Short mmCIF file of C-alpha atoms (C1' of nucleotides) in Angstrom, two decimals:
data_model
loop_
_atom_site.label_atom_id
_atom_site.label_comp_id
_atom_site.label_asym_id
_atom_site.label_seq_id
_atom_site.Cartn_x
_atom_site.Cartn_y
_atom_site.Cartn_z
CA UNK A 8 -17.73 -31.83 -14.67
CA UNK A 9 -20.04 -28.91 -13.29
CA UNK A 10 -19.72 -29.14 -9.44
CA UNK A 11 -22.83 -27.66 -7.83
CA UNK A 12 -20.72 -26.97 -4.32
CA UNK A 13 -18.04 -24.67 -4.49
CA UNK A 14 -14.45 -25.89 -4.46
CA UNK A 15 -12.37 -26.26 -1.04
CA UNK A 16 -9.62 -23.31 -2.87
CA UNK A 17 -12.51 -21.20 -3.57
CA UNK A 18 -13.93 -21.07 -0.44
CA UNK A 19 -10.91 -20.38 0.88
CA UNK A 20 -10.10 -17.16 -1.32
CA UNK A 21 -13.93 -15.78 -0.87
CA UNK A 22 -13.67 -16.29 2.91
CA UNK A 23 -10.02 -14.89 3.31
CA UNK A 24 -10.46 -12.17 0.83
CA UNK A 25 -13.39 -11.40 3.51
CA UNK A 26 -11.60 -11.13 6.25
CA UNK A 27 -8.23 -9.82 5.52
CA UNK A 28 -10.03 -6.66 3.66
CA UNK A 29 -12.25 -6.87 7.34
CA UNK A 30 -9.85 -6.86 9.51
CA UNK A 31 -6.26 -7.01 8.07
CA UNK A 32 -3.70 -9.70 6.97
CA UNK A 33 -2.29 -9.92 10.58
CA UNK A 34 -6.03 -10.29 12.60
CA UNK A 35 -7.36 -12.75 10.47
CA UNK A 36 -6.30 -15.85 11.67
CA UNK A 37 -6.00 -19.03 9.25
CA UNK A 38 -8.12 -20.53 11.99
CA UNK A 39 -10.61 -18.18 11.48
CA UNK A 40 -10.53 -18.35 7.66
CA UNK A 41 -10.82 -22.13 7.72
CA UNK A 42 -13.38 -22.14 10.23
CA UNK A 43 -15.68 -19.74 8.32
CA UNK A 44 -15.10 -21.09 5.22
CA UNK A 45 -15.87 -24.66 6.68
CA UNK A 46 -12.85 -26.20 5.66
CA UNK A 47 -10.13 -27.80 7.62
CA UNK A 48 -7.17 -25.70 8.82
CA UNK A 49 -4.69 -27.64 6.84
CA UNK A 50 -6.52 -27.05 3.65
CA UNK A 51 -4.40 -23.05 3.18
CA UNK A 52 -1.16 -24.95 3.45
CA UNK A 53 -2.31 -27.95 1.29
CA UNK A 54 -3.94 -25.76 -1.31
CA UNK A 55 -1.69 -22.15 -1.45
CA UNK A 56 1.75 -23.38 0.55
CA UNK A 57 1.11 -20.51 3.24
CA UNK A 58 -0.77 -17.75 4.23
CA UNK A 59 1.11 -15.35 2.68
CA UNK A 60 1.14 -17.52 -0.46
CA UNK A 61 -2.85 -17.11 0.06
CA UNK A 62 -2.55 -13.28 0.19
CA UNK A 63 -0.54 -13.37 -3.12
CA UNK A 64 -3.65 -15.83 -4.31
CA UNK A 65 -6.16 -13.13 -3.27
CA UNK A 66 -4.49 -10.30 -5.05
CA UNK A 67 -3.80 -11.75 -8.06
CA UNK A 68 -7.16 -13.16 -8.79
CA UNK A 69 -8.98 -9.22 -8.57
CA UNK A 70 -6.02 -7.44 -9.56
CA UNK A 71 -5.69 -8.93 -12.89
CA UNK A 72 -9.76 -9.17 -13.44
CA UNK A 73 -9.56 -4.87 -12.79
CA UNK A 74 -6.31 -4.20 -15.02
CA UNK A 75 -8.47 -6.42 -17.66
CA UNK A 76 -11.84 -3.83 -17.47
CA UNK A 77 -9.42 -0.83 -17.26
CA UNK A 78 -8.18 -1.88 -20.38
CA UNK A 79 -10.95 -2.92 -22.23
CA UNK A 80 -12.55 0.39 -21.26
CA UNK A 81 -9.43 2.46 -22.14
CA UNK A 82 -9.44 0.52 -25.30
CA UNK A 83 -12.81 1.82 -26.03
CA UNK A 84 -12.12 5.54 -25.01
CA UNK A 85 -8.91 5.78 -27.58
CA UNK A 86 -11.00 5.18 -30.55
CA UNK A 87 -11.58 8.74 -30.53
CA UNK A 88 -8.38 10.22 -31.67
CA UNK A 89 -7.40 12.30 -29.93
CA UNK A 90 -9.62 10.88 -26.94
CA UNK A 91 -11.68 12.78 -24.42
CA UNK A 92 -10.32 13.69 -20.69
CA UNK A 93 -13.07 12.20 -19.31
CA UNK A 94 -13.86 8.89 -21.10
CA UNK A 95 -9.66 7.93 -20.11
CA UNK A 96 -10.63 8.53 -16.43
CA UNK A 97 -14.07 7.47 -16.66
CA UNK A 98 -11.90 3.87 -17.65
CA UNK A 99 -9.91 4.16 -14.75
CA UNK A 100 -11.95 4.95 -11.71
CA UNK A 101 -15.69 3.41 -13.05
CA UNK A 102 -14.36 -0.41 -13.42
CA UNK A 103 -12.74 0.17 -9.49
CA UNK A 104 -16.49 -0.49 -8.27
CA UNK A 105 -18.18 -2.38 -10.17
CA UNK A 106 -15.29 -5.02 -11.77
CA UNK A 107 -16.87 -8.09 -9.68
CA UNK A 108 -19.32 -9.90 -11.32
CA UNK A 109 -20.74 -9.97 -7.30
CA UNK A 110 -21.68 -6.37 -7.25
CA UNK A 111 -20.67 -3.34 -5.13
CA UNK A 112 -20.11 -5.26 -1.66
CA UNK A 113 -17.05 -7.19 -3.36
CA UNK A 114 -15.57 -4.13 -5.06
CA UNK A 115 -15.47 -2.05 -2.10
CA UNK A 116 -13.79 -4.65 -0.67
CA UNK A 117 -11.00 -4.92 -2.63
CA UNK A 118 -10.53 -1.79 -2.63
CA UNK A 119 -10.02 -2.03 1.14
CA UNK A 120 -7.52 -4.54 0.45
CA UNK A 121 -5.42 -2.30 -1.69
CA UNK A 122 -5.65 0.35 0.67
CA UNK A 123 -3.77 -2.12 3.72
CA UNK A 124 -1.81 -2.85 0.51
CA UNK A 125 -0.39 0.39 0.31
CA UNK A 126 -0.11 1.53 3.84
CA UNK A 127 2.24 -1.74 3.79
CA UNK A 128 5.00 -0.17 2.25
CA UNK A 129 7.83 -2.20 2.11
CA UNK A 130 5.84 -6.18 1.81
CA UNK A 131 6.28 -8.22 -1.13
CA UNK A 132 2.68 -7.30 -1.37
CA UNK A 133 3.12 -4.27 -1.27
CA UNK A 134 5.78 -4.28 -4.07
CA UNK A 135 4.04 -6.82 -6.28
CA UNK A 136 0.95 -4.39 -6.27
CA UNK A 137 2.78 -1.61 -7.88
CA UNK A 138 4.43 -3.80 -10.02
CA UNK A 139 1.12 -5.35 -11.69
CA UNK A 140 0.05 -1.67 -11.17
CA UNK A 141 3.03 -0.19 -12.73
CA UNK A 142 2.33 -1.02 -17.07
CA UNK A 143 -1.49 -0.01 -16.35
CA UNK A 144 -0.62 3.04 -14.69
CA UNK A 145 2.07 4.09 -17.86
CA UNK A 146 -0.87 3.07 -20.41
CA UNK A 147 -3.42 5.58 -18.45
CA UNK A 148 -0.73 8.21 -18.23
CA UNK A 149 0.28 8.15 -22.07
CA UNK A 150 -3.38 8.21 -22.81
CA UNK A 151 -4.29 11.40 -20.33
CA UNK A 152 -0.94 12.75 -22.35
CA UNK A 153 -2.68 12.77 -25.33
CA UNK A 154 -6.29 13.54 -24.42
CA UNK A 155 -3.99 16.76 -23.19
CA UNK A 156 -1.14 17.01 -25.35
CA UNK A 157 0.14 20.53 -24.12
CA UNK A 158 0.61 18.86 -20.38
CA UNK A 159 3.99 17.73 -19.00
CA UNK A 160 4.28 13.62 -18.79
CA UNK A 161 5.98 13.75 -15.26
CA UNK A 162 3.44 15.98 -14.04
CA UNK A 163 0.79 13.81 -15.34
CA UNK A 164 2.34 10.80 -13.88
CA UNK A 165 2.08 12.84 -10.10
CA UNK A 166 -1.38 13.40 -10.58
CA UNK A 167 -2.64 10.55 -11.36
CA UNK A 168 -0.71 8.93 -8.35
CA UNK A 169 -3.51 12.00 -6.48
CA UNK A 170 -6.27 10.21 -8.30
CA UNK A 171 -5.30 6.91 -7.34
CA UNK A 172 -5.24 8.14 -3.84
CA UNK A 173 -8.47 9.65 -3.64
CA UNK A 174 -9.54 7.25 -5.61
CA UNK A 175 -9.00 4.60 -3.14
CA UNK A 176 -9.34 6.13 -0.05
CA UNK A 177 -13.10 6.72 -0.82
CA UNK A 178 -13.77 3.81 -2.16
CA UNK A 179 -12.80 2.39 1.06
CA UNK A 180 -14.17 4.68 2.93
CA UNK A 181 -17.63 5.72 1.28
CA UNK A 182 -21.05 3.90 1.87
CA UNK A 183 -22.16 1.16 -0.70
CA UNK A 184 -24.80 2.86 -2.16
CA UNK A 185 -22.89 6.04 -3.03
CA UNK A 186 -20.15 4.45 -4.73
CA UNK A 187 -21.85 5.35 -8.22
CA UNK A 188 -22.20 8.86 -7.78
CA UNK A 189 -18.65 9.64 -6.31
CA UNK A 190 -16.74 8.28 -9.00
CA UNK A 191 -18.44 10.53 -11.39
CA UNK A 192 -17.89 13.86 -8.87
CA UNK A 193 -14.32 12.36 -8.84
CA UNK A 194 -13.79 12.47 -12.56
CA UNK A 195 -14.94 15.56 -12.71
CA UNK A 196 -12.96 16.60 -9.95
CA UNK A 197 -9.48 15.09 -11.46
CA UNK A 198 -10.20 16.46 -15.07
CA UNK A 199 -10.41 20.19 -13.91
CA UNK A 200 -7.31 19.12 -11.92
CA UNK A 201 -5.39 17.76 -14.73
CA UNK A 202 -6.57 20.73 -17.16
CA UNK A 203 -5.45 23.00 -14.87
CA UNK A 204 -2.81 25.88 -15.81
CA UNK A 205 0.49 25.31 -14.08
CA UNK A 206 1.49 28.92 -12.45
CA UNK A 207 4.46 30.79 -14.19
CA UNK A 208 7.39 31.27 -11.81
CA UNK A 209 6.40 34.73 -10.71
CA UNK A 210 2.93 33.50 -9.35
CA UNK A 211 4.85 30.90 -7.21
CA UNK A 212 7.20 33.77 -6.02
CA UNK A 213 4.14 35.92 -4.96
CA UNK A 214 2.89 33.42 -3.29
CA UNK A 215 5.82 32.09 -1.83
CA UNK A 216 6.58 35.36 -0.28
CA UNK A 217 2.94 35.87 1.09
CA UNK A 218 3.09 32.93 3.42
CA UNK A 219 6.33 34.17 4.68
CA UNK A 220 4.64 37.16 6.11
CA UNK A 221 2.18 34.93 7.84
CA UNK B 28 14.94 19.93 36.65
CA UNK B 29 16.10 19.72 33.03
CA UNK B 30 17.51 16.19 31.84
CA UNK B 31 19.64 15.78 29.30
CA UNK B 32 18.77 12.03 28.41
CA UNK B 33 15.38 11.64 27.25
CA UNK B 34 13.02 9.79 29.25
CA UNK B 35 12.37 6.26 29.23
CA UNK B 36 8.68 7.41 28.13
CA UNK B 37 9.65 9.12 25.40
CA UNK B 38 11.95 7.14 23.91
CA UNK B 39 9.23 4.25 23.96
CA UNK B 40 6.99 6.85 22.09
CA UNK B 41 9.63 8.02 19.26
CA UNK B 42 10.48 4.01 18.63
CA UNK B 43 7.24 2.54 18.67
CA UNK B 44 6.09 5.45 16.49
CA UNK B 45 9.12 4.93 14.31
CA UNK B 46 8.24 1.27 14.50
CA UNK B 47 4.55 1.23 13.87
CA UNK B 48 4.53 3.13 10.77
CA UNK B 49 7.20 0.89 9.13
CA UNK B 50 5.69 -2.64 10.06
CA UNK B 51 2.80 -1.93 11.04
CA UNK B 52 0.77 -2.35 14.38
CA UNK B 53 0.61 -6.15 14.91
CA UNK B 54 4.07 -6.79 12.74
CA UNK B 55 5.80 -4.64 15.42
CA UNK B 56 6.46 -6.79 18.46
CA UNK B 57 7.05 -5.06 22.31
CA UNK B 58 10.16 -6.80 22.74
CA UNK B 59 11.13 -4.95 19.52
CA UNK B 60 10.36 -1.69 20.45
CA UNK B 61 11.67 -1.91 23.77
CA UNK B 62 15.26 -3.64 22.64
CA UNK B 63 15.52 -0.51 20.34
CA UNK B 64 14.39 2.31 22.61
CA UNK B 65 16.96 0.68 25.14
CA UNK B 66 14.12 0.17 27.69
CA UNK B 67 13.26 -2.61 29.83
CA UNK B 68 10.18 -4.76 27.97
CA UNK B 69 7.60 -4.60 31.24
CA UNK B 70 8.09 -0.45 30.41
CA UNK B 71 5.33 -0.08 27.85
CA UNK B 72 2.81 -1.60 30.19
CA UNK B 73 3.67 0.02 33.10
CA UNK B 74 4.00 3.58 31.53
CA UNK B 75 0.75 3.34 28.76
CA UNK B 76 -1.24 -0.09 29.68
CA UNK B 77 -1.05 -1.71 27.02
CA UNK B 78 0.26 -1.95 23.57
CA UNK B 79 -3.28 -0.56 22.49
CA UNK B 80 -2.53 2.47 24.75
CA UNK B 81 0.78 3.01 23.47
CA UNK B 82 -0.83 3.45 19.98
CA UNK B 83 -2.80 5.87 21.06
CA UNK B 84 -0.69 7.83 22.88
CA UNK B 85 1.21 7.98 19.74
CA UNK B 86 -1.73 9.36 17.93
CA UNK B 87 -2.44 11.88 20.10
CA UNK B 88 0.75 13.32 20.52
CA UNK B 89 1.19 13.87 16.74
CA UNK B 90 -2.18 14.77 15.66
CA UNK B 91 -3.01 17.30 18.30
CA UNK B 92 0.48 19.22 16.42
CA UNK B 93 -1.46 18.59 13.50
CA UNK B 94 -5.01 20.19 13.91
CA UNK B 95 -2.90 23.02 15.73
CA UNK B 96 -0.81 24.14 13.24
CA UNK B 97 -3.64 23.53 10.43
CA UNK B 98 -5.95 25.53 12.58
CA UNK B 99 -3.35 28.50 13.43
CA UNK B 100 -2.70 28.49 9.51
CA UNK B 101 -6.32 28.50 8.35
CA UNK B 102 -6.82 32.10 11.04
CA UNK B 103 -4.11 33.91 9.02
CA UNK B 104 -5.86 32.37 5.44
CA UNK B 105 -9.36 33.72 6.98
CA UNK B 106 -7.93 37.15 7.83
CA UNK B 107 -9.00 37.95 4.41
CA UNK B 108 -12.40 38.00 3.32
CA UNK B 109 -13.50 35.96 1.35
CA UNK B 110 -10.49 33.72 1.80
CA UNK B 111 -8.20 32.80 -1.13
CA UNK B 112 -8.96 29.10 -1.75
CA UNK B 113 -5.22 28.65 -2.57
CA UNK B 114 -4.11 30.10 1.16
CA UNK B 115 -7.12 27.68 2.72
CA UNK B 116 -5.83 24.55 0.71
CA UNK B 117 -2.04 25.31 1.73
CA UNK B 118 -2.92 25.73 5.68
CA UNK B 119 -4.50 22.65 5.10
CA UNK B 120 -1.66 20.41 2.91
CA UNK B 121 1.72 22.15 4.03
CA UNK B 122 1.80 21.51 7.88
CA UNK B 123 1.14 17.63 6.98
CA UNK B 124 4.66 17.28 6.38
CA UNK B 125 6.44 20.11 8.07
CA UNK B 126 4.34 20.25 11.89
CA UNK B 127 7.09 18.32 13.90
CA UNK B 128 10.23 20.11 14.79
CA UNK B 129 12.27 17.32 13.73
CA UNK B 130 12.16 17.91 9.92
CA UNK B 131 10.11 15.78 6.92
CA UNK B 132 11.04 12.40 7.88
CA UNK B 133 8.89 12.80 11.32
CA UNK B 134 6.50 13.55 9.48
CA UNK B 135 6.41 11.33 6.64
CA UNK B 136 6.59 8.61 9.31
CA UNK B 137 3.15 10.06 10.67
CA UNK B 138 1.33 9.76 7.26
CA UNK B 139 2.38 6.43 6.99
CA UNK B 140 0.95 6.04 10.31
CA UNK B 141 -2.13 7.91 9.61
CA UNK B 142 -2.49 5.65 6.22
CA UNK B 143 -2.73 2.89 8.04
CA UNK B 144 -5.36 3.83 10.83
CA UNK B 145 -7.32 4.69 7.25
CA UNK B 146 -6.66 1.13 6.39
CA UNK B 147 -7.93 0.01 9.65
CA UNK B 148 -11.54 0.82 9.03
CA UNK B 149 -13.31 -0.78 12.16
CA UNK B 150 -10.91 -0.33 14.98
CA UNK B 151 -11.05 1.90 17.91
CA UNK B 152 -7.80 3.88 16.44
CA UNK B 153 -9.99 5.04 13.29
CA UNK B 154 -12.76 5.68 14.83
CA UNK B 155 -10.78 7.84 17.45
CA UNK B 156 -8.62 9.55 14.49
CA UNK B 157 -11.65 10.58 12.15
CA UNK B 158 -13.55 11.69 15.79
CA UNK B 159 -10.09 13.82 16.28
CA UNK B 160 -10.40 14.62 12.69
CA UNK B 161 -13.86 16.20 12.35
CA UNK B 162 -14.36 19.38 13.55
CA UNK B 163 -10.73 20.23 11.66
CA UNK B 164 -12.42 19.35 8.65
CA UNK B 165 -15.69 20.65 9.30
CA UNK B 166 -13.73 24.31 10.02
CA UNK B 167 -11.97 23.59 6.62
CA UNK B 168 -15.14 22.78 4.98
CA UNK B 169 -16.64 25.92 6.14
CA UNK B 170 -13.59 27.95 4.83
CA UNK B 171 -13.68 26.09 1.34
CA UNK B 172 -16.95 27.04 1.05
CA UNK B 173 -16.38 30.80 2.08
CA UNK B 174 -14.03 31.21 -0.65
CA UNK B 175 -16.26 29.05 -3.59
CA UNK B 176 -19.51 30.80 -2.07
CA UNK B 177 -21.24 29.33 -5.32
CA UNK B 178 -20.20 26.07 -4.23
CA UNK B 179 -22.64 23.45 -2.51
CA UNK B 180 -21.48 22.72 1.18
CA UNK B 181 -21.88 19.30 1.02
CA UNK B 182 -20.26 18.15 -2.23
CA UNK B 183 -17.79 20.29 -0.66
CA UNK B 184 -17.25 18.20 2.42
CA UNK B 185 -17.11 15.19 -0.37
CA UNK B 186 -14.19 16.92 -2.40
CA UNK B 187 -11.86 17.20 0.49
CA UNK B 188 -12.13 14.29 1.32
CA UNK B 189 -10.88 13.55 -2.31
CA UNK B 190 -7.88 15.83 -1.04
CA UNK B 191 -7.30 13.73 1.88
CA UNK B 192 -7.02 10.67 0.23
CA UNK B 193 -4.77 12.06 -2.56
CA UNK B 194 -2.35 13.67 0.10
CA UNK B 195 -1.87 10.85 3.01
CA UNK B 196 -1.36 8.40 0.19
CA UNK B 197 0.74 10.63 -2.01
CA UNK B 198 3.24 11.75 1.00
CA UNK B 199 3.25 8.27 3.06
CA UNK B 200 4.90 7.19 -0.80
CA UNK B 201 6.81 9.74 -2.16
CA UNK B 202 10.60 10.62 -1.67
CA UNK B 203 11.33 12.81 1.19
CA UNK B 204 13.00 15.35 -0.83
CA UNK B 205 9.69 16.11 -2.81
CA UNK B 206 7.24 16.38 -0.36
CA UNK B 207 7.26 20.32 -0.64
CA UNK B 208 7.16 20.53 -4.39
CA UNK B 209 4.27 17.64 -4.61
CA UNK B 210 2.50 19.52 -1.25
CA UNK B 211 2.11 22.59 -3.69
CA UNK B 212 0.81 20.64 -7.08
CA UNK B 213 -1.70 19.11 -4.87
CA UNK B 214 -2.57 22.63 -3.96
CA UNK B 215 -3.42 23.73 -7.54
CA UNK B 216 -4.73 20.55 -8.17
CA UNK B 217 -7.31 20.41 -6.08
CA UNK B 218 -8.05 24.32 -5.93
CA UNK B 219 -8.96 23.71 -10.17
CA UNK B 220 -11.28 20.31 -8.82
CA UNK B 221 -12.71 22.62 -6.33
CA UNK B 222 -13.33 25.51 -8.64
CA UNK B 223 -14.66 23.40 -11.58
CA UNK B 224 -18.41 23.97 -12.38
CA UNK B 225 -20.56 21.12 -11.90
CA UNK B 226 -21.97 19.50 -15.66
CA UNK B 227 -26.03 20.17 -16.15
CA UNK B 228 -28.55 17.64 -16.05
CA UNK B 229 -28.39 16.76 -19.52
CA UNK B 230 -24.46 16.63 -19.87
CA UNK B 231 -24.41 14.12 -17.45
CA UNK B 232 -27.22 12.22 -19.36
CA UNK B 233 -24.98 12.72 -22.77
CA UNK B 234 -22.39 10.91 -20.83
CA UNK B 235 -24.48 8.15 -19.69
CA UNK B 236 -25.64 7.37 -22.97
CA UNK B 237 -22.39 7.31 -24.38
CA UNK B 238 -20.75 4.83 -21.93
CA UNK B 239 -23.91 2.26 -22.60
CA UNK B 240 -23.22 2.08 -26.33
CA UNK B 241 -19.77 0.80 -25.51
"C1'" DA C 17 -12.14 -55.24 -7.40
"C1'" DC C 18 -7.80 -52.93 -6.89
"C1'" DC C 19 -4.40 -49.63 -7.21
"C1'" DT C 20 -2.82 -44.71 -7.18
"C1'" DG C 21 -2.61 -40.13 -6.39
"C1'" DA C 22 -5.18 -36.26 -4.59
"C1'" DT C 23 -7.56 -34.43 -0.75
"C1'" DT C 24 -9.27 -34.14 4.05
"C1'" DC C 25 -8.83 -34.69 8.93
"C1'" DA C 26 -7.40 -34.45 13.95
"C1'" DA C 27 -3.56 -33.80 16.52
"C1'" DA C 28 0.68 -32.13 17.67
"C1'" DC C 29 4.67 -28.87 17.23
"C1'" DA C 30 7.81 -25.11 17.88
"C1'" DA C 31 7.97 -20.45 18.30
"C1'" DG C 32 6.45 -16.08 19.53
"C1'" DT C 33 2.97 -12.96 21.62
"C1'" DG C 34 1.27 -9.35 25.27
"C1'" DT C 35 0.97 -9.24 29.99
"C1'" DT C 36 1.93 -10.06 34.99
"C1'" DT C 37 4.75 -10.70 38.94
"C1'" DC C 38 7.71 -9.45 42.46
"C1'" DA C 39 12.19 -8.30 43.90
"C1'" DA C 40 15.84 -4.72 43.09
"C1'" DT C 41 16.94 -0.04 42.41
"C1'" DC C 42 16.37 4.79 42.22
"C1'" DA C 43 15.00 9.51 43.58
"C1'" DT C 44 13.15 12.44 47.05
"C1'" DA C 45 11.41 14.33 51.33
"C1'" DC C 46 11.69 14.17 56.17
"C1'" DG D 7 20.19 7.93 57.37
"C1'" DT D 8 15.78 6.22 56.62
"C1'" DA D 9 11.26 5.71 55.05
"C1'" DT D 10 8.34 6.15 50.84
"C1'" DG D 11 6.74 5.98 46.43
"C1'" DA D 12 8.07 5.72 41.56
"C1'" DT D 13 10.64 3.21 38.27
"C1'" DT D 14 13.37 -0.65 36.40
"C1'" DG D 15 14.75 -5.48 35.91
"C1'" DA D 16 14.62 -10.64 34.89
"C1'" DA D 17 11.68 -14.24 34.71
"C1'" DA D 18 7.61 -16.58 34.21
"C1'" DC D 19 2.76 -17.00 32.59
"C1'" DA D 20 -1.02 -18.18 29.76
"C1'" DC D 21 -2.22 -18.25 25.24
"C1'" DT D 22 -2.26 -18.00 20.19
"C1'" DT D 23 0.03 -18.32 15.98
"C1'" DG D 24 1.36 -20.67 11.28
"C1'" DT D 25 2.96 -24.95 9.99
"C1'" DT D 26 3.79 -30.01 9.83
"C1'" DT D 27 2.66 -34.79 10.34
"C1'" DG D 28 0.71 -39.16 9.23
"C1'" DA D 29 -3.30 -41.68 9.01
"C1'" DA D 30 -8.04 -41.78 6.87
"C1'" DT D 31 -10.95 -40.95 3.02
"C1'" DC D 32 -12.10 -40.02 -1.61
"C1'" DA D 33 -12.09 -40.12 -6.81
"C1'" DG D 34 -10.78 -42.11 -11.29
"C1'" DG D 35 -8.51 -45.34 -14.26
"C1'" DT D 36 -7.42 -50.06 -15.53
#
DNA sequence: ACCTGATTCAAACAAGTGTTTCAATCATAC
DNA sequence: GTATGATTGAAACACTTGTTTGAATCAGGT
């Protein structure tokens, strides 16, 4: 009933997880994987069907465990009606870090894996991400829509695709131990961005005509 | 002395570059690249080295047009003093998809590109991009902070790097047609996350406390 | 004990990779 | 024209890749 050694599949997904976020889907070789995870090579095929079919494994698996503590924590911030800027983006950058029961190391390295994600525009990963992406990303636009109701929707839905860029970017990029402190400088950062005044048309003109001089 | 056809160099440059940033670097094969450019395969080797050196070449070529025509916009931003932070954030967004004489797509092509060295965390190509990168932001930094004298220098530094991430991800996936209109929300965008006064001490504790009881 | 299906293993496979080689061709200066 | 160096061409090289195969081993039920 209660193994104490992990599965053959499990080892697999920790190890390859590893490595693709390491070095990218192409680098990592299933040798590699398999040799690491101390498994035999035709354990991927056996277990997932292919590599790619192991990628899709991978995703799936984190992608659905961070939608889940978005949501919960979204959830939570909507009780207050109507809710507060920051609690809505505090749900959707804080569980990005810390979603893994593992700690930092394995959040940062997902989010490494959706960055190759997204630089790989036209995958089926690439496409699957946005899909799973797609409902979680309407749910935190509605609710920013009514934590400011004056805003415009579309805009909203721009801006948040900026958050979700800097978002991951730093993630990726930033050192473990600072994880913590960024995602609160980048709420901050997004809310004065989102409460922002749009300029009227004759500030755009002025401005417009100013760089022409340059 | 000057020839009409393009040379066999440059055509391996536009097509691998083309090539690169829609497959990526390892998806991309030589005999690819070299079937499409109309150039014999052993040309990449004997004009760059090596695949490797191709890649860089490619890099180089664009990002040097890059830092130059951020730099020459960020003199005419800091010919007034202090800056406007809205001039400093434009010299730095707007030539990111307008710098290569060939129109949006070019450059589009290049943020996909640059997206993906991001991805590539440990390889020589980031490590060579963020070394080409750092003065360029270091000189934006500085001009940020001339403008937002109140501001501290080194969250600063941490803030564009917010902007970074929100515009290579943002313009690598958005339609070509609204690169220019999306260049100038991130402007305002970030020029409110810039300008937005950091919380005291004890808001930040209010917060804290507030997330725990959920 | 025996059967049955699931899993592991070593070995091979077919295909594709970047790179090298060396002869053929081209441009240019004498 | 001819010699010289730069460029192109077709072919081969050495190697790695993901996947498949078929036998060996394991676990669980009867």
């Amino acid at each position: 009933m209660f193994q104490l050694s992990v599965s053959t599949r499990d080892r697999i997904l920790d190890t390859a997880e590893r490595l693709f976020a390491e070095q990218g889907f192409h680098v990592a070789t299933l040798r590699q994987i398999t040799q690491e995870a101390a498994v035999n090579l035709a354990a991927v095929n056996y277990h997932f069907g292919s590599k790619q079919a192991l990628m899709r494994a991978i995703f799936k698996r984190r992608l659905d465990a961070l939608n889940t503590a978005r949501m919960e924590r979204l959830d939570a911030a909507l009780r207050i009606d109507p809710p507060e800027l920051e609690d809505v983006l505090d749900a959707f950058v804080q569980p990005a870090l810390a979603f893994t029961r593992g700690g930092d190391a394995e959040g940062q390295r997902f989010m490494q894996l959706l960055l190759r994600a997204f630089a790989d525009r036209d995958t089926d990963l690439h496409q699957a991400m946005r899909l799973e992406y797609a409902h979680v990303m309407r749910r935190f636009a509605d609710a920013i829509g009514h934590a400011l109701p004056d805003a415009d929707p579309e805009r909203l839905r721009q801006q948040l695709d900026f958050i979700v860029g800097a978002l991951t970017l730093t993630m990726a990029e930033s050192a473990l131990k600072d994880t913590r402190i960024i995602a609160g400088e980048l709420v901050r950062f997004a809310a004065a961005g989102l409460r922002a005044p749009i300029p009227t048309d004759a500030e755009q003109e002025a401005r417009f005509s100013l760089e022409a001089r340059s």
